[in-house]
Tab-separated table of C-alpha atoms in Angstrom:
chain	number	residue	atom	x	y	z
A	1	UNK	CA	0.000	0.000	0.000
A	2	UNK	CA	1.677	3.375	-0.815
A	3	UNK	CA	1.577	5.667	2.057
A	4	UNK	CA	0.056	8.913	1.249
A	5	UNK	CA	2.805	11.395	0.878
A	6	UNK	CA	2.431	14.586	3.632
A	7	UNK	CA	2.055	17.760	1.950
A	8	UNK	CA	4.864	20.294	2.481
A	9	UNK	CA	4.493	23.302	4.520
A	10	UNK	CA	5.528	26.355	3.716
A	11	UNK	CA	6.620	28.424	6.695
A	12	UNK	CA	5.817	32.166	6.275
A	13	UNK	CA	6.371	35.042	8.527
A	14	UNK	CA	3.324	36.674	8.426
A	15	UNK	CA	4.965	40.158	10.339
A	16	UNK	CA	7.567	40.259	7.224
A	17	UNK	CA	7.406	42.860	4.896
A	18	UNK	CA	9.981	44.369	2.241
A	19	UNK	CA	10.734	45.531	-1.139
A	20	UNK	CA	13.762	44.055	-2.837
A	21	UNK	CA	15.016	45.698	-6.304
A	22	UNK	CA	16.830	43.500	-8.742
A	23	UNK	CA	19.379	45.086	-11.071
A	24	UNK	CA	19.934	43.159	-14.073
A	25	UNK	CA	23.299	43.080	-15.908
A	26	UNK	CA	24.865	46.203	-16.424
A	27	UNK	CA	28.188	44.915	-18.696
A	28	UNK	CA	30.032	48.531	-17.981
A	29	UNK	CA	31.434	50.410	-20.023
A	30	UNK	CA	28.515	49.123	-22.045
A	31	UNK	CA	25.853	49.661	-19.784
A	32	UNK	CA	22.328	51.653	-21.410
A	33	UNK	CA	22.817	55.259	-20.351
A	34	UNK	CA	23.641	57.059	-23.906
A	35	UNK	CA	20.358	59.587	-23.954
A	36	UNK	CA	17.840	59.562	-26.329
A	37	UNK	CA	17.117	62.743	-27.718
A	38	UNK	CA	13.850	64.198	-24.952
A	39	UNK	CA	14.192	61.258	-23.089
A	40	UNK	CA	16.605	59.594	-20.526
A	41	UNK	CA	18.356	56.338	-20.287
A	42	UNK	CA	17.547	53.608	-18.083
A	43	UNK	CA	20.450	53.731	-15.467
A	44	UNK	CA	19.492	57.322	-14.925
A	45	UNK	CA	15.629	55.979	-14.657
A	46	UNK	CA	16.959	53.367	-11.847
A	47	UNK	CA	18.760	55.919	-9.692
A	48	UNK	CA	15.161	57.738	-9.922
A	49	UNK	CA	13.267	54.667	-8.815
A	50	UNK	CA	15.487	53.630	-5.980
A	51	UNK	CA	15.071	57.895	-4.949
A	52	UNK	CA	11.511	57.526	-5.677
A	53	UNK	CA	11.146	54.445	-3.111
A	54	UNK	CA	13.274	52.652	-0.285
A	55	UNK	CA	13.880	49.620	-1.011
A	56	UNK	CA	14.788	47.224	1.694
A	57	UNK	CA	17.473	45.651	-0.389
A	58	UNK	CA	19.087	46.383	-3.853
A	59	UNK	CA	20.301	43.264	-5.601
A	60	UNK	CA	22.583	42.703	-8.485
A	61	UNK	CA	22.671	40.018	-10.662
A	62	UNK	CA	26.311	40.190	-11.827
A	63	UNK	CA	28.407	41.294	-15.290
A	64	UNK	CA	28.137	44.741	-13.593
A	65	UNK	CA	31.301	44.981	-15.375
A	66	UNK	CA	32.127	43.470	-18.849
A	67	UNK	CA	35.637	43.736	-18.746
A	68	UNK	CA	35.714	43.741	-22.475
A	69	UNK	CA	39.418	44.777	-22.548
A	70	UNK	CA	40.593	41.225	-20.931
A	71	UNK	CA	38.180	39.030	-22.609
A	72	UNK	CA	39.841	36.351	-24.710
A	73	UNK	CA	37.339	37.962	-27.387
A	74	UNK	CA	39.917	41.155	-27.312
A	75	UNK	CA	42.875	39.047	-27.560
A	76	UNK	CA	45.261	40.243	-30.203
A	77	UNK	CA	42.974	42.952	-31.121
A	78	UNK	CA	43.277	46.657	-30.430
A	79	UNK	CA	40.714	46.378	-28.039
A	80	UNK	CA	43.419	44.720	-25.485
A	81	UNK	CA	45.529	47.040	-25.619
A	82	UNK	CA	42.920	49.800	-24.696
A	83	UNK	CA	43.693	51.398	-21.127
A	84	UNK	CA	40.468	51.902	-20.068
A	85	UNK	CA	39.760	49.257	-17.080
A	86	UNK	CA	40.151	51.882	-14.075
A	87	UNK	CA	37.559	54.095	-16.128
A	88	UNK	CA	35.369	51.771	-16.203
A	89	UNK	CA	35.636	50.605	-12.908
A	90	UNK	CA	35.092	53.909	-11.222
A	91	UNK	CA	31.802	54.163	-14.054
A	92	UNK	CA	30.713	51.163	-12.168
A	93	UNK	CA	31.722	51.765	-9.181
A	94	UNK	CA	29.380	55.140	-9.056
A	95	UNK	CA	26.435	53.178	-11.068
A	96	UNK	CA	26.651	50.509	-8.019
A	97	UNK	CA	26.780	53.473	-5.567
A	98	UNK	CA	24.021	55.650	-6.655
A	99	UNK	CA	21.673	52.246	-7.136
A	100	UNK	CA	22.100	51.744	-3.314
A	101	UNK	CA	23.503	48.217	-4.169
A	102	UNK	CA	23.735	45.835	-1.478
A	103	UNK	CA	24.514	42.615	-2.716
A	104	UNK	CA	26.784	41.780	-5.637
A	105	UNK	CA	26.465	37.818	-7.609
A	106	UNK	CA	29.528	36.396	-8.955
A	107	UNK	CA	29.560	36.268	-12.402
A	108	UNK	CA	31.365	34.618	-15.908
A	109	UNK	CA	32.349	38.250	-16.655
A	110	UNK	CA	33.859	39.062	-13.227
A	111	UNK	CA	35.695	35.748	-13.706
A	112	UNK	CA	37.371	37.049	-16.069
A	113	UNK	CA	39.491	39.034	-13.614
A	114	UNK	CA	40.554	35.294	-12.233
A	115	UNK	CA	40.931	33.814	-15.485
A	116	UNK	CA	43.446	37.023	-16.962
A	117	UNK	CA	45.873	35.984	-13.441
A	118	UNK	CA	45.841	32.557	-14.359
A	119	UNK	CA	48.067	33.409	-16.973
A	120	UNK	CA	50.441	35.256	-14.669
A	121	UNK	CA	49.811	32.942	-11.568
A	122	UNK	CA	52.292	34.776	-9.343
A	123	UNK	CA	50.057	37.619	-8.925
A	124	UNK	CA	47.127	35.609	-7.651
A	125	UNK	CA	47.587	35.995	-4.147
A	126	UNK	CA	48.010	39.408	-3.872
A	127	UNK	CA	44.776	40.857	-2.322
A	128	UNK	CA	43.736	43.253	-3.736
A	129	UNK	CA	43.571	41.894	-6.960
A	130	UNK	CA	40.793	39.605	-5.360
A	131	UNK	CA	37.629	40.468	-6.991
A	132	UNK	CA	35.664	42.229	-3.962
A	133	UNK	CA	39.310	44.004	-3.168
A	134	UNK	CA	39.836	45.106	-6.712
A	135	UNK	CA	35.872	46.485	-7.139
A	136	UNK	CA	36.499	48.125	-3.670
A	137	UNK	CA	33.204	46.568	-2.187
A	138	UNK	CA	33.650	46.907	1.481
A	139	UNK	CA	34.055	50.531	1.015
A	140	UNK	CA	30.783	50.779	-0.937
A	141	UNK	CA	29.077	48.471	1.801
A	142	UNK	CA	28.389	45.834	-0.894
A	143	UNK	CA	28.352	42.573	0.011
A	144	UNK	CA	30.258	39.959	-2.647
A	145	UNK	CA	28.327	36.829	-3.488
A	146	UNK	CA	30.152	33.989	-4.511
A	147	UNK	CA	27.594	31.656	-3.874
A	148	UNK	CA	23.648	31.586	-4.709
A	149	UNK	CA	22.579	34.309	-2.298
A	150	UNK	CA	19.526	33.314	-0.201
A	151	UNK	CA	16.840	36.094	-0.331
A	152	UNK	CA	15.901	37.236	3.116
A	153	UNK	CA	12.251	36.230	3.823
A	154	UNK	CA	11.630	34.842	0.494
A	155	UNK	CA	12.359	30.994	-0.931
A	156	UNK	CA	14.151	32.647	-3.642
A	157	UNK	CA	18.149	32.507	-4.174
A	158	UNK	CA	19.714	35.156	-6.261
A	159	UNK	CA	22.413	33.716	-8.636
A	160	UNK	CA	23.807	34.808	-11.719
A	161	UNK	CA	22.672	32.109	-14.118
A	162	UNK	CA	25.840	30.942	-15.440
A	163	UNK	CA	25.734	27.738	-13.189
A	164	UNK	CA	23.483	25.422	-15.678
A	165	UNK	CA	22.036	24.636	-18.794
A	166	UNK	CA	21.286	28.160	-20.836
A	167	UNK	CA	18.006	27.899	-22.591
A	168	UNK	CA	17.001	30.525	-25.301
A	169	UNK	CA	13.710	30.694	-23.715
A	170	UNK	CA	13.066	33.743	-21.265
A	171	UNK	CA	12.698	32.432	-17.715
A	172	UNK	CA	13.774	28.734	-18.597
A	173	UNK	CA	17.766	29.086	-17.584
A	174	UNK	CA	16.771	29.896	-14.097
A	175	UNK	CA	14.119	27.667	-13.592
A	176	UNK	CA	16.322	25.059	-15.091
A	177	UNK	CA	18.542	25.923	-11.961
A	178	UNK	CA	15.083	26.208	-9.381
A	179	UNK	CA	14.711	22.251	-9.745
A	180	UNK	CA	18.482	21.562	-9.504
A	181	UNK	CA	18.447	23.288	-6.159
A	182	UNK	CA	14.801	23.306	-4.834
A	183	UNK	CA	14.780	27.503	-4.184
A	184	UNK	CA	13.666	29.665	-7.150
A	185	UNK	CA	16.207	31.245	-8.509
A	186	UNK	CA	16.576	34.469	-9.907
A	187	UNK	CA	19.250	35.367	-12.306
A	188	UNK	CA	20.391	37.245	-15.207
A	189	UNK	CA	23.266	36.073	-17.694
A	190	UNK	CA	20.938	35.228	-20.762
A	191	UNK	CA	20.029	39.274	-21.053
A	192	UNK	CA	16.622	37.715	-20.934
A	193	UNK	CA	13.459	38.814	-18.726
A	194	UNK	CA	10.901	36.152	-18.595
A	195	UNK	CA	8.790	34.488	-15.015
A	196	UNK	CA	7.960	31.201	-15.652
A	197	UNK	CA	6.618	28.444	-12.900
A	198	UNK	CA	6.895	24.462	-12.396
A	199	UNK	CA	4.696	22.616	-9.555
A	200	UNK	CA	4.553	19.634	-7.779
A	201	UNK	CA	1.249	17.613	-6.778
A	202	UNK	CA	-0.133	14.728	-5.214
A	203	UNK	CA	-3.274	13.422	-4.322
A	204	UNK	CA	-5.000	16.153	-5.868
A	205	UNK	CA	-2.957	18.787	-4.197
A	206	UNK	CA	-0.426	21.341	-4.673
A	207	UNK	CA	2.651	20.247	-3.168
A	208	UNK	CA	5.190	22.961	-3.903
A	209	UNK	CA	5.862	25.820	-6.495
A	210	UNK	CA	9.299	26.615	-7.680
A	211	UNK	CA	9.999	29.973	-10.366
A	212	UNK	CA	12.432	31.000	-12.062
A	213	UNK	CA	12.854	34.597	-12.774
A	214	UNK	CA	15.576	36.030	-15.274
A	215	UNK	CA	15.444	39.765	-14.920
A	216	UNK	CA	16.750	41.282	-18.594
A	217	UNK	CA	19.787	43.355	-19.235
A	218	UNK	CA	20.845	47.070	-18.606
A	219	UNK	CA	23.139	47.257	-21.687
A	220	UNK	CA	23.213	49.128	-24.818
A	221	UNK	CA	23.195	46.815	-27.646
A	222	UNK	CA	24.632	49.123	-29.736
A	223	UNK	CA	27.889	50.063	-27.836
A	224	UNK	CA	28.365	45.736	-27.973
A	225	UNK	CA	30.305	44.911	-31.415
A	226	UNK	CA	30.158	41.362	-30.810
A	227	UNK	CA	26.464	41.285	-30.794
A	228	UNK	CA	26.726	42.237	-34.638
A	229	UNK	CA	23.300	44.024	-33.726
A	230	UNK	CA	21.192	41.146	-34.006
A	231	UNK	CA	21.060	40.009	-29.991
A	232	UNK	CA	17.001	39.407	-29.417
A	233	UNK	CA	17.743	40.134	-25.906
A	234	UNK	CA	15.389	42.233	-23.509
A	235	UNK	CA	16.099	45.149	-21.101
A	236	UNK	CA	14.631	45.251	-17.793
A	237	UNK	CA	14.465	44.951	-13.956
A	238	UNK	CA	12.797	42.903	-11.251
A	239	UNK	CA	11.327	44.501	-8.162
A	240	UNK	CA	10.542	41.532	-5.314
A	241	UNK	CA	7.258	42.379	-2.844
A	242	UNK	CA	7.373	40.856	0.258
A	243	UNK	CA	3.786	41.180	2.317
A	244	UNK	CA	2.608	39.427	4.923
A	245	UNK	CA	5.417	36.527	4.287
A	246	UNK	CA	3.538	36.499	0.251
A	247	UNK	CA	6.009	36.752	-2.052
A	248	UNK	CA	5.431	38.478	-5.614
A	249	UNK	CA	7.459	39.420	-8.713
A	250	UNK	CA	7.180	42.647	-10.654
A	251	UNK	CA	8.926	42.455	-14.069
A	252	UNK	CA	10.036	45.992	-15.193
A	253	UNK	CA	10.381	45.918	-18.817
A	254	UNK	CA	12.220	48.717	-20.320
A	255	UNK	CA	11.158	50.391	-23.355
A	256	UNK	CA	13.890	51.211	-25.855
A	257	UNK	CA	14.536	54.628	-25.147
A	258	UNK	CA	15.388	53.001	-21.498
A	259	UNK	CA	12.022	54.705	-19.710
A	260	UNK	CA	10.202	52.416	-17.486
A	261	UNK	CA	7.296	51.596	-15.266
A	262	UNK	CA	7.648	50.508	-11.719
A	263	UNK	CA	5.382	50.101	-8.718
A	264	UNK	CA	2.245	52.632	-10.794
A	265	UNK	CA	4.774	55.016	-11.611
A	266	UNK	CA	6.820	55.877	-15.327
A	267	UNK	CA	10.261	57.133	-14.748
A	268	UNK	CA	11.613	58.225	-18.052
């Protein structure tokens, strides 16, 4: 006789409530901020939002730099020989500031800091050419995530999306990574945005929902060569709302001219 299988709880705290922005990849020194004749850019548009409300935390995805310059893309090209990593740095270091950013992902493109030492592995233990030492992260009161990041009061882990199987569908890549783990996952890495769900059930009843959520990109296609202008991506944000222990996703979509709206309100 099969036993009948006890349905899982979910524990909620019922006094929790927050608001948790999600910045998607920002790929400096390609990052979408060149204006738009009467209209402004989307990093400008997220400084507004994060003025406009307080947001309990401000999350970031990852690739907040692209570090185009010592990709193995750029090798024996002009572009390697470009000095132009502290700029963009201190460009990102100022994006993550004004954003409010409190948590950081690892990423593939901030691996490439790693990967470029490899080569010259007598400078790898010098610290501050450690990732979070190098980006200067304690001084911005960011904290460095090297491993899925576990969403206060939510059953969500923040993660870059890098860690599995990459699916061209929007959503799919970190839902992929939601039933590997058993936490929904939110991510960026596939410059997708997409919400997508799987569930569990027996007996006639709903035993568990995992999502995965892939929040866009904050880049300017145009400023990316390697795209060859044809990347189907989508630009956007994800804000998380936290009420009563309920959980629920807003996808911010951003329109091409890199206006937005968030929480009733257009910024842009």
């Amino acid at each position: 006789m099969i036993q009948q299988k006890m349905r899982m709880k979910i524990k909620r705290d019922k006094s929790f409530n927050a608001k948790y922005l999600v910045i998607s990849d920002l790929q400096v020194p390609f990052q979408f901020s060149e204006a738009v004749i009467n209209f402004s850019e989307a990093v400008t548009n997220l400084k507004k939002l994060v003025k406009a409300f307080k947001f309990d935390l401000v999350l970031n995805v990852g690739d907040e730099m692209d570090f185009n310059t010592i990709s193995r893309f750029a090798d024996g090209k002009a572009e390697s020989f470009m000095q132009t990593l502290d700029d963009d740095r201190t460009t990102c270091q100022n994006i993550l500031y004004d954003l409010k950013t409190d948590v950081v992902s690892r990423s593939n493109h901030s691996d490439r800091l790693y990967k470029s030492l490899q080569r010259i592995p007598g400078l790898m233990g010098l610290p501050e050419l450690q990732y979070a030492n190098f980006m200067r992260f304690d001084d911005l009161g960011i904290h460095y995530a090297k491993q899925p990041y576990a969403i206060p009061g939510t059953n969500f882990v923040l993660c870059h999306g890098d860690e599995g199987v990459i699916s061209n569908i929007a959503g799919q890549t970190a839902l992929n990574l939601s039933k590997r783990w058993g936490r929904s996952a939110i991510s960026g890495h596939t410059h997708r945005l997409g919400y997508t769900c799987a569930s569990e059930a027996f007996n006639g009843r709903l035993e568990r929902v995992l999502v995965g959520v892939e929040c866009g990109h904050t880049a300017d296609l145009k400023k990316m060569s390697y795209t060859k202008g044809y990347a189907n991506w989508q630009a956007g944000a994800v804000i998380i709302h936290i009420k009563r222990g309920n959980v629920s996703i807003e996808m911010i979509p951003f329109n091409t001219d890199g206006s937005f709206t968030a929480m009733g309100k257009a910024f842009g």
